[in-house]
Coordinates of C-alpha atoms and ligand atoms in Angstrom, one line a residue:
X1 CA 0.0 0.0 0.0
X2 CA 1.2 3.5 -1.0
X3 CA 4.6 2.5 -2.4
X4 CA 7.0 5.4 -2.8
X5 CA 7.8 6.4 -6.4
X6 CA 11.2 5.2 -7.6
X7 CA 13.7 8.0 -7.9
X8 CA 15.7 8.0 -11.2
X9 CA 19.5 8.2 -10.9
X10 CA 19.3 10.9 -13.6
X11 CA 18.4 13.5 -11.0
X12 CA 21.4 12.5 -8.7
X13 CA 23.2 15.8 -9.1
X14 CA 20.1 17.8 -8.1
X15 CA 19.1 15.9 -4.9
X16 CA 20.6 16.1 -1.4
X17 CA 21.1 12.7 0.1
X18 CA 21.0 14.3 3.5
X19 CA 17.5 15.6 2.9
X20 CA 15.1 13.8 5.3
X21 CA 12.1 14.5 3.1
X22 CA 13.8 12.8 0.1
X23 CA 14.0 9.4 1.9
X24 CA 10.4 9.6 3.0
X25 CA 9.1 10.6 -0.4
X26 CA 11.1 8.3 -2.7
X27 CA 12.4 4.8 -3.1
X28 CA 16.2 5.2 -3.8
X29 CA 16.9 1.6 -4.8
X30 CA 17.7 2.6 -8.4
X31 CA 20.0 5.4 -7.2
X32 CA 21.9 2.9 -5.0
X33 CA 22.1 0.4 -7.9
X34 CA 23.5 3.0 -10.2
X35 CA 26.0 4.3 -7.7
X36 CA 27.2 0.8 -6.8
X37 CA 27.7 -0.1 -10.5
X38 CA 29.0 3.2 -11.9
X39 CA 30.1 5.6 -9.2
X40 CA 30.9 3.6 -6.0
X41 CA 32.7 6.6 -4.6
X42 CA 30.3 9.5 -5.5
X43 CA 31.0 13.0 -4.2
X44 CA 27.9 15.0 -3.4
X45 CA 29.0 18.6 -3.9
X46 CA 28.1 21.4 -1.5
X47 CA 24.4 22.3 -1.4
X48 CA 24.1 26.0 -0.4
X49 CA 25.9 26.3 2.9
X50 CA 26.0 22.6 3.4
X51 CA 29.4 21.1 2.7
X52 CA 30.0 18.3 0.3
X53 CA 30.6 14.6 1.3
X54 CA 31.5 11.2 -0.1
X55 CA 28.8 8.6 -0.7
X56 CA 30.0 5.0 -0.4
X57 CA 27.6 2.3 -1.6
X58 CA 29.4 -1.0 -2.2
X59 CA 29.5 -3.5 0.7
X60 CA 33.3 -4.0 0.4
X61 CA 34.0 -0.3 0.4
X62 CA 31.6 0.4 3.3
X63 CA 33.4 -2.2 5.4
X64 CA 36.8 -0.9 4.4
X65 CA 35.9 2.6 5.7
X66 CA 34.3 1.3 8.9
X67 CA 37.1 -1.0 9.9
X68 CA 39.9 1.6 9.2
X69 CA 40.4 3.2 12.7
X70 CA 43.7 4.6 11.7
X71 CA 42.5 6.9 8.9
X72 CA 38.9 7.6 9.9
X73 CA 37.3 8.9 13.1
X74 CA 33.8 8.8 14.5
X75 CA 34.6 11.5 17.1
X76 CA 33.4 14.5 15.1
X77 CA 30.1 12.7 14.5
X78 CA 28.8 9.5 13.0
X79 CA 25.9 10.7 10.9
X80 CA 25.6 13.3 8.2
X81 CA 23.2 15.8 9.8
X82 CA 25.6 16.4 12.8
X83 CA 28.8 16.2 10.7
X84 CA 27.5 18.7 8.1
X85 CA 26.3 21.0 10.9
X86 CA 29.8 21.2 12.3
X87 CA 30.1 18.2 14.7
X88 CA 28.4 16.4 17.5
X89 CA 28.2 17.8 21.1
X90 CA 28.5 14.3 22.5
X91 CA 31.9 13.8 20.9
X92 CA 34.2 11.9 23.2
X93 CA 31.5 11.4 25.8
X94 CA 29.2 8.9 24.0
X95 CA 30.7 5.5 23.1
X96 CA 29.7 5.7 19.5
X97 CA 31.5 9.1 19.2
X98 CA 34.7 8.0 21.0
X99 CA 37.7 6.4 19.4
X100 CA 41.0 4.9 20.6
X101 CA 41.8 3.6 24.0
X102 CA 39.0 5.4 25.7
X103 CA 36.5 3.7 23.3
X104 CA 38.0 0.3 24.1
X105 CA 37.8 0.9 27.9
X106 CA 34.2 2.2 27.9
X107 CA 33.1 -0.5 25.5
X108 CA 34.6 -3.2 27.7
X109 CA 32.7 -1.8 30.6
X110 CA 29.4 -1.7 28.8
X111 CA 29.9 -5.2 27.4
X112 CA 29.2 -6.4 30.9
X113 CA 25.7 -5.1 30.6
X114 CA 25.2 -7.2 27.5
X115 CA 26.5 -10.4 29.0
X116 CA 24.5 -13.5 28.3
X117 CA 23.3 -13.5 31.9
X118 CA 22.0 -10.0 31.9
X119 CA 20.3 -10.6 28.5
X120 CA 18.8 -14.0 29.4
X121 CA 16.9 -12.2 32.3
X122 CA 15.6 -9.8 29.7
X123 CA 14.8 -12.5 27.2
X124 CA 12.2 -14.0 29.5
X125 CA 10.3 -10.8 30.0
X126 CA 10.8 -9.9 26.3
X127 CA 8.9 -13.1 25.2
X128 CA 6.1 -12.5 27.7
X129 CA 5.8 -8.8 26.6
X130 CA 5.7 -9.8 22.9
X131 CA 3.1 -12.5 23.4
X132 CA 1.0 -10.1 25.4
X133 CA 1.2 -7.3 22.8
X134 CA 0.4 -9.6 20.0
X135 CA -2.6 -11.0 22.0
X136 CA -3.9 -7.5 22.6
X137 CA -3.4 -6.6 18.9
X138 CA -5.3 -9.7 17.8
X139 CA -8.2 -9.0 20.2
X140 CA -8.4 -5.4 19.2
X141 CA -9.2 -6.5 15.6
X142 CA -7.5 -3.6 13.7
X143 CA -4.4 -2.2 15.3
X144 CA -1.6 0.3 14.5
X145 CA 1.2 -2.3 14.5
X146 CA 3.9 0.4 14.6
X147 CA 2.5 2.0 17.7
X148 CA 0.7 -0.8 19.5
X149 CA 3.4 -3.5 19.1
X150 CA 6.7 -2.4 17.6
X151 CA 6.6 0.9 19.5
X152 CA 6.6 -1.0 22.8
X153 CA 9.0 -4.0 22.3
X154 CA 12.4 -2.4 22.3
X155 CA 11.5 0.2 24.8
X156 CA 10.5 -2.5 27.3
X157 CA 13.7 -4.3 26.7
X158 CA 16.0 -1.3 27.0
X159 CA 14.1 0.1 30.0
X160 CA 14.5 -3.3 31.7
X161 CA 18.2 -3.2 30.9
X162 CA 18.5 0.4 32.3
X163 CA 15.9 -0.3 35.1
X164 CA 13.9 2.8 34.1
X165 CA 10.9 3.1 36.5
X166 CA 7.6 2.0 34.9
X167 CA 5.9 5.4 35.4
X168 CA 8.6 7.2 33.2
X169 CA 8.5 4.8 30.2
X170 CA 5.7 6.5 28.2
X171 CA 7.3 9.8 28.6
X172 CA 10.7 8.5 27.4
X173 CA 9.0 6.8 24.4
X174 CA 7.5 10.1 23.3
X175 CA 10.9 11.7 23.4
X176 CA 12.9 9.0 21.7
X177 CA 10.4 8.9 18.8
X178 CA 11.5 12.5 18.1
X179 CA 15.2 12.6 18.8
X180 CA 16.5 11.2 15.5
X181 CA 13.6 11.4 13.1
X182 CA 10.2 12.9 12.8
X183 CA 6.7 11.5 12.3
X184 CA 5.5 14.8 10.7
X185 CA 7.0 16.5 7.6
X186 CA 7.0 19.9 9.2
X187 CA 8.9 18.9 12.4
X188 CA 12.1 20.9 12.7
X189 CA 15.7 20.1 13.7
X190 CA 15.0 22.1 16.8
X191 CA 12.3 19.5 17.7
X192 CA 15.0 16.8 17.5
X193 CA 17.4 18.8 19.7
X194 CA 14.7 19.5 22.3
X195 CA 13.8 15.8 22.6
X196 CA 17.5 14.9 22.8
X197 CA 18.2 17.4 25.5
X198 CA 15.2 16.2 27.6
X199 CA 16.4 12.6 27.4
X200 CA 19.9 13.7 28.5
X201 CA 18.5 15.6 31.4
X202 CA 16.3 12.7 32.4
X203 CA 19.3 10.3 32.5
X204 CA 21.5 12.9 34.4
X205 CA 18.9 12.7 37.2
X206 CA 18.5 8.9 37.1
X207 CA 22.3 8.3 37.0
X208 CA 22.8 10.7 40.0
X209 CA 20.2 8.7 42.0
X210 CA 22.0 5.4 41.1
X211 CA 25.5 6.5 42.2
X212 CA 25.0 4.8 45.6
X213 CA 21.8 2.8 45.1
X214 CA 23.1 -0.7 45.0
X215 CA 20.9 -1.6 42.0
X216 CA 22.0 -4.2 39.5
X217 CA 21.3 -2.4 36.2
X218 CA 23.2 -0.7 33.4
X219 CA 22.7 2.8 34.7
X220 CA 24.1 1.7 38.2
X221 CA 26.9 -0.1 36.5
X222 CA 28.0 3.0 34.7
X223 CA 27.4 5.3 37.7
X224 CA 29.5 3.2 40.0
X225 CA 32.3 1.9 37.7
X226 CA 35.7 3.5 37.3
X227 CA 38.3 3.3 34.6
X228 CA 42.0 3.5 35.8
X229 CA 40.6 4.6 39.2
X230 CA 38.5 7.5 37.8
X231 CA 34.7 7.3 37.7
X232 CA 33.0 8.1 34.4
X233 CA 32.3 11.9 34.0
X234 CA 28.7 13.2 34.3
X235 CA 28.8 13.9 30.6
X236 CA 29.9 10.3 29.8
X237 CA 27.2 8.9 32.0
X238 CA 24.4 10.9 30.5
X239 CA 25.6 10.5 26.9
X240 CA 26.0 6.7 27.2
X241 CA 22.6 6.2 28.8
X242 CA 21.2 8.3 26.0
X243 CA 23.2 6.3 23.4
X244 CA 21.7 3.0 24.7
X245 CA 18.2 4.4 24.8
X246 CA 18.3 5.9 21.3
X247 CA 20.5 3.1 19.8
X248 CA 18.2 0.5 21.2
X249 CA 14.7 1.9 20.8
X250 CA 13.9 3.5 17.4
X251 CA 16.1 1.2 15.3
X252 CA 14.5 -1.9 16.8
X253 CA 11.0 -0.5 16.3
X254 CA 11.6 0.0 12.6
X255 CA 13.1 -3.5 12.2
X256 CA 10.0 -5.0 13.7
X257 CA 7.4 -3.0 11.7
X258 CA 9.4 -3.3 8.5
X259 CA 9.6 -7.1 9.2
X260 CA 5.8 -7.3 9.4
X261 CA 5.4 -5.3 6.2
X262 CA 7.9 -7.5 4.4
X263 CA 5.9 -10.6 5.4
X264 CA 2.7 -9.1 4.1
X265 CA 4.4 -8.2 0.8
X266 CA 5.9 -11.7 0.5
X267 CA 3.0 -14.1 1.4
X268 CA 5.1 -17.1 0.3
X269 CA 7.7 -16.2 3.0
X270 CA 5.0 -15.7 5.6
X271 CA 3.5 -19.1 4.8
X272 CA 7.0 -20.7 5.2
X273 CA 7.5 -19.0 8.5
X274 CA 4.0 -20.1 9.7
X275 CA 4.5 -23.7 8.5
X276 CA 7.8 -23.9 10.4
X277 CA 9.8 -24.1 7.2
X278 CA 12.1 -21.2 8.1
X279 CA 14.7 -21.3 10.9
X280 CA 13.9 -18.4 13.2
X281 CA 17.5 -17.2 13.6
X282 CA 18.1 -17.2 9.8
X283 CA 14.8 -15.5 9.2
X284 CA 15.7 -12.8 11.8
X285 CA 18.9 -12.0 9.9
X286 CA 17.0 -11.6 6.7
X287 CA 14.5 -9.2 8.3
X288 CA 17.5 -7.2 9.6
X289 CA 19.1 -7.2 6.1
X290 CA 15.9 -6.2 4.4
X291 CA 14.7 -3.5 6.8
X292 CA 18.1 -1.9 7.6
X293 CA 16.8 0.7 10.0
X294 CA 20.1 2.7 10.0
X295 CA 20.2 4.1 6.5
X296 CA 23.8 5.4 6.7
X297 CA 26.7 6.1 9.1
X298 CA 29.5 8.5 8.6
X299 CA 33.2 9.2 9.4
X300 CA 35.8 11.9 8.9
X301 CA 39.1 11.1 7.3
X302 CA 42.0 12.0 9.7
X303 CA 44.7 11.6 7.0
X304 CA 44.9 11.4 3.2
X305 CA 43.9 7.8 2.4
X306 CA 43.2 5.6 -0.6
X307 CA 40.2 3.4 0.3
X308 CA 40.4 -0.2 -0.9
X309 CA 43.1 0.8 -3.4
X310 CA 40.4 2.7 -5.4
X311 CA 39.6 6.2 -4.2
X312 CA 41.7 8.9 -2.7
X313 CA 40.0 10.7 0.2
X314 CA 41.7 13.8 1.7
X315 CA 42.2 14.5 5.4
X316 CA 39.1 16.3 6.8
X317 CA 36.7 15.0 4.3
X318 CA 33.4 13.5 5.4
X319 CA 32.6 10.0 4.2
X320 CA 29.0 8.6 4.4
X321 CA 28.6 4.9 4.2
X322 CA 25.1 3.6 3.0
X323 CA 24.1 0.4 4.8
X324 CA 20.8 0.5 2.9
X325 CA 22.8 0.1 -0.4
X326 CA 25.5 -2.3 0.9
X327 CA 22.7 -4.7 2.1
X328 CA 21.5 -5.0 -1.5
X329 CA 25.0 -5.4 -3.1
X330 CA 24.7 -8.0 -5.8
X331 CA 28.4 -8.9 -5.3
X332 CA 27.7 -10.1 -1.8
X333 CA 24.0 -11.2 -1.8
X334 CA 22.6 -13.7 -4.4
X335 CA 19.3 -12.4 -5.6
X336 CA 19.9 -9.4 -3.4
X337 CA 16.4 -7.9 -4.1
X338 CA 14.7 -11.1 -3.0
X339 CA 13.3 -11.3 0.6
X340 CA 14.4 -14.8 1.5
X341 CA 13.9 -16.0 5.1
X342 CA 16.2 -19.0 4.4
X343 CA 19.1 -16.8 3.1
X344 CA 22.6 -18.0 4.2
X345 CA 25.2 -16.7 4.3
X346 CA 23.9 -13.3 5.2
X347 CA 26.7 -10.8 5.9
X348 CA 24.5 -7.7 6.2
X349 CA 25.8 -4.4 7.5
X350 CA 22.7 -3.5 9.5
X351 CA 24.8 -3.4 12.7
X352 CA 27.7 -1.8 10.9
X353 CA 31.2 -3.3 11.0
X354 CA 34.6 -2.8 12.8
X355 CA 35.3 -1.3 16.2
X356 CA 31.9 0.4 16.5
X357 CA 29.9 -2.7 15.6
X358 CA 26.6 -2.3 17.3
X359 CA 26.9 -3.2 21.0
X360 CA 23.2 -4.1 21.2
X361 CA 23.1 -6.4 18.2
X362 CA 22.3 -9.5 20.3
X363 CA 19.4 -7.7 22.1
X364 CA 18.0 -6.4 18.8
X365 CA 18.2 -9.9 17.3
X366 CA 16.3 -11.3 20.4
X367 CA 13.6 -8.7 19.8
X368 CA 13.1 -9.5 16.1
X369 CA 13.2 -13.2 16.8
X370 CA 10.6 -12.9 19.6
X371 CA 8.2 -11.1 17.2
X372 CA 8.7 -13.7 14.4
X373 CA 8.2 -16.5 16.8
X374 CA 5.1 -14.9 18.3
X375 CA 3.6 -14.2 14.9
X376 CA 4.3 -17.7 13.8
X377 CA 2.6 -19.3 16.8
X378 CA -0.3 -16.9 17.4
X379 CA -1.3 -15.4 14.0
X380 CA -3.0 -17.1 11.1
X381 CA -3.1 -14.2 8.6
X382 CA -1.9 -10.6 8.5
X383 CA -3.3 -7.8 6.4
X384 CA -2.5 -4.2 6.0
X385 CA -5.7 -2.2 6.4
X386 CA -4.7 1.4 5.7
X387 CA -1.9 3.5 4.4
X388 CA 1.4 3.4 6.2
X389 CA 3.3 6.5 7.3
X390 CA 7.0 6.7 6.9
X391 CA 9.4 8.6 9.2
X392 CA 11.3 11.7 8.0
X393 CA 15.0 11.1 8.4
X394 CA 18.2 10.7 6.5
X395 CA 19.7 8.7 9.4
X396 CA 17.0 6.1 10.0
X397 CA 14.3 4.5 7.8
X398 CA 11.1 3.2 9.1
X399 CA 7.4 3.4 9.6
X400 CA 5.7 5.4 12.2
X401 CA 2.1 4.1 11.6
X402 CA 1.0 0.8 10.1
X403 CA -2.7 -0.1 10.3
X404 CA -3.0 -3.9 10.3
X405 CA -5.3 -6.8 11.1
X406 CA -3.8 -9.8 12.8
X407 CA -6.1 -12.8 12.5
X408 CA -5.8 -15.3 15.4
X409 CA -4.5 -18.8 14.8
X410 CA -7.3 -21.0 16.0
X411 CA -4.8 -23.8 16.9
X412 CA -3.6 -21.6 19.8
X413 CA -5.9 -22.1 22.9
X414 CA -7.2 -18.8 24.1
X415 CA -5.5 -17.3 27.2
X416 CA -7.5 -17.6 30.4
Ligands
HEM1 C1 26.2 1.1 17.2 C2 22.5 -0.1 14.4 C3 20.1 -1.9 18.2 C4 23.4 0.2 21.1 C5 25.4 0.9 16.1 C6 25.8 1.2 14.8 C7 24.7 0.8 14.0 C8 23.7 0.3 14.8 C9 24.7 0.9 12.4 C10 27.1 1.8 14.3 C11 27.1 3.3 14.3 C12 28.4 3.9 13.7 O1 29.4 3.5 14.2 O2 28.3 4.7 12.8 C13 21.5 -0.7 15.2 C14 20.3 -1.3 14.7 C15 19.6 -1.8 15.8 C16 20.4 -1.5 16.9 C17 19.9 -1.3 13.2 C18 18.3 -2.6 15.8 C19 17.8 -3.2 14.9 C20 20.8 -1.5 19.3 C21 20.4 -1.8 20.7 C22 21.3 -1.2 21.5 C23 22.3 -0.5 20.6 C24 19.2 -2.7 21.1 C25 21.4 -1.2 23.0 C26 20.5 -1.4 23.8 C27 24.4 0.6 20.3 C28 25.7 1.2 20.8 C29 26.5 1.5 19.7 C30 25.7 1.0 18.5 C31 26.0 1.5 22.3 C32 27.9 2.1 19.7 C33 28.9 1.0 19.7 C34 30.3 1.6 19.7 O3 30.5 2.7 19.3 O4 31.2 0.8 20.1 N1 24.1 0.4 16.1 N2 21.5 -0.9 16.5 N3 21.9 -0.8 19.3 N4 24.5 0.5 18.9 FE1 23.1 -0.3 17.7

């Protein structure tokens, strides 16, 4: 329902790939295909006061940039909107925007929060949450899957991980939904900044209250740990809680809604899943490759470098890496434009690559798998019942509203 028109590569020189409206209004598949084939290192020139930047679209070149920590830095920003606006205020406080030894130290600390033990506790409550949300959606008849189901799953998981009090969760959801993208076309960059600042302030208070609380959660872990005898600074504490919240919430929501949409558009794959002919973990990887919630990431060159022996990049230049294109690279994925729940191997770049590889990948995979499993067990048929609404962002891609009807599987005994 309401597919976006395909944008022709002929207009490439006139469009701005950093324009949030562009990604909501058009399907860029043909543009990516053309760039991969003809101009794998395309330089988008300055648009007005906005500086130019490199656009990298092939899988092999994207990984080459992302693994090269000698010649590229994430510290000035890791997405185009902040880099092109002059840099990110969370530089060297948020993990994703920290490089070198400090990055390794803080990442090692945070890895404890993502240990199998911590996550297995969350796994139980995640499955219960997912089943409950699906049951409610089924009983409701028509639902807005994006809001009623996807909107709640990652938030519950991440709030459990951070032990955010129940009464604050709705408030945080309303903020995270506006920090990186917008549901409305007329939302401004200021709306994003306001939401981001309110989340930071919320976590500043929460972290302060956990400095001596004896809780066993990630905020307490960060608030009470030290590196080389020094506690994390207030800025690091706030920024990293924010990073987990943002990294973990909106991306996951879009993977889940996009997954449902893909199943509706590919009824043969839905039938396979329902009939138990698709391995859940393999299917999860394909949903992640297909939906690719992070459209792009970006780096700044710290030295003159020739990437993959092909393209000279000068020190100081901004390089954007398009996961949305790399995940459809014909050189890496057989029948790349086919949604195939049994696809193996599946070396997608949905969680990026290299030293900043997504810290929450395992949790995100658990969320998608729980949804696929719940749908497979509880739902007989899925239909889209109204037009979907896409988000406005050049950083993320996803759906903010998706009217759907989930018909119950009569084989499942009703809950008492
Ligand atoms: C990093 C995507 C879920 C936390 C990243 C990056 C990507 C990404 C592309 C690399 C950014 C860059 O370096 O330019 C996703 C997607 C998700 C997801 C698509 C869901 C489908 C999560 C979850 C969490 C999380 C659930 C935590 C609860 C992080 C953190 C980093 C990160 C902390 C920074 C890692 C570092 O710099 O070492 N994610 N993410 N993400 N992600 Fe995720």
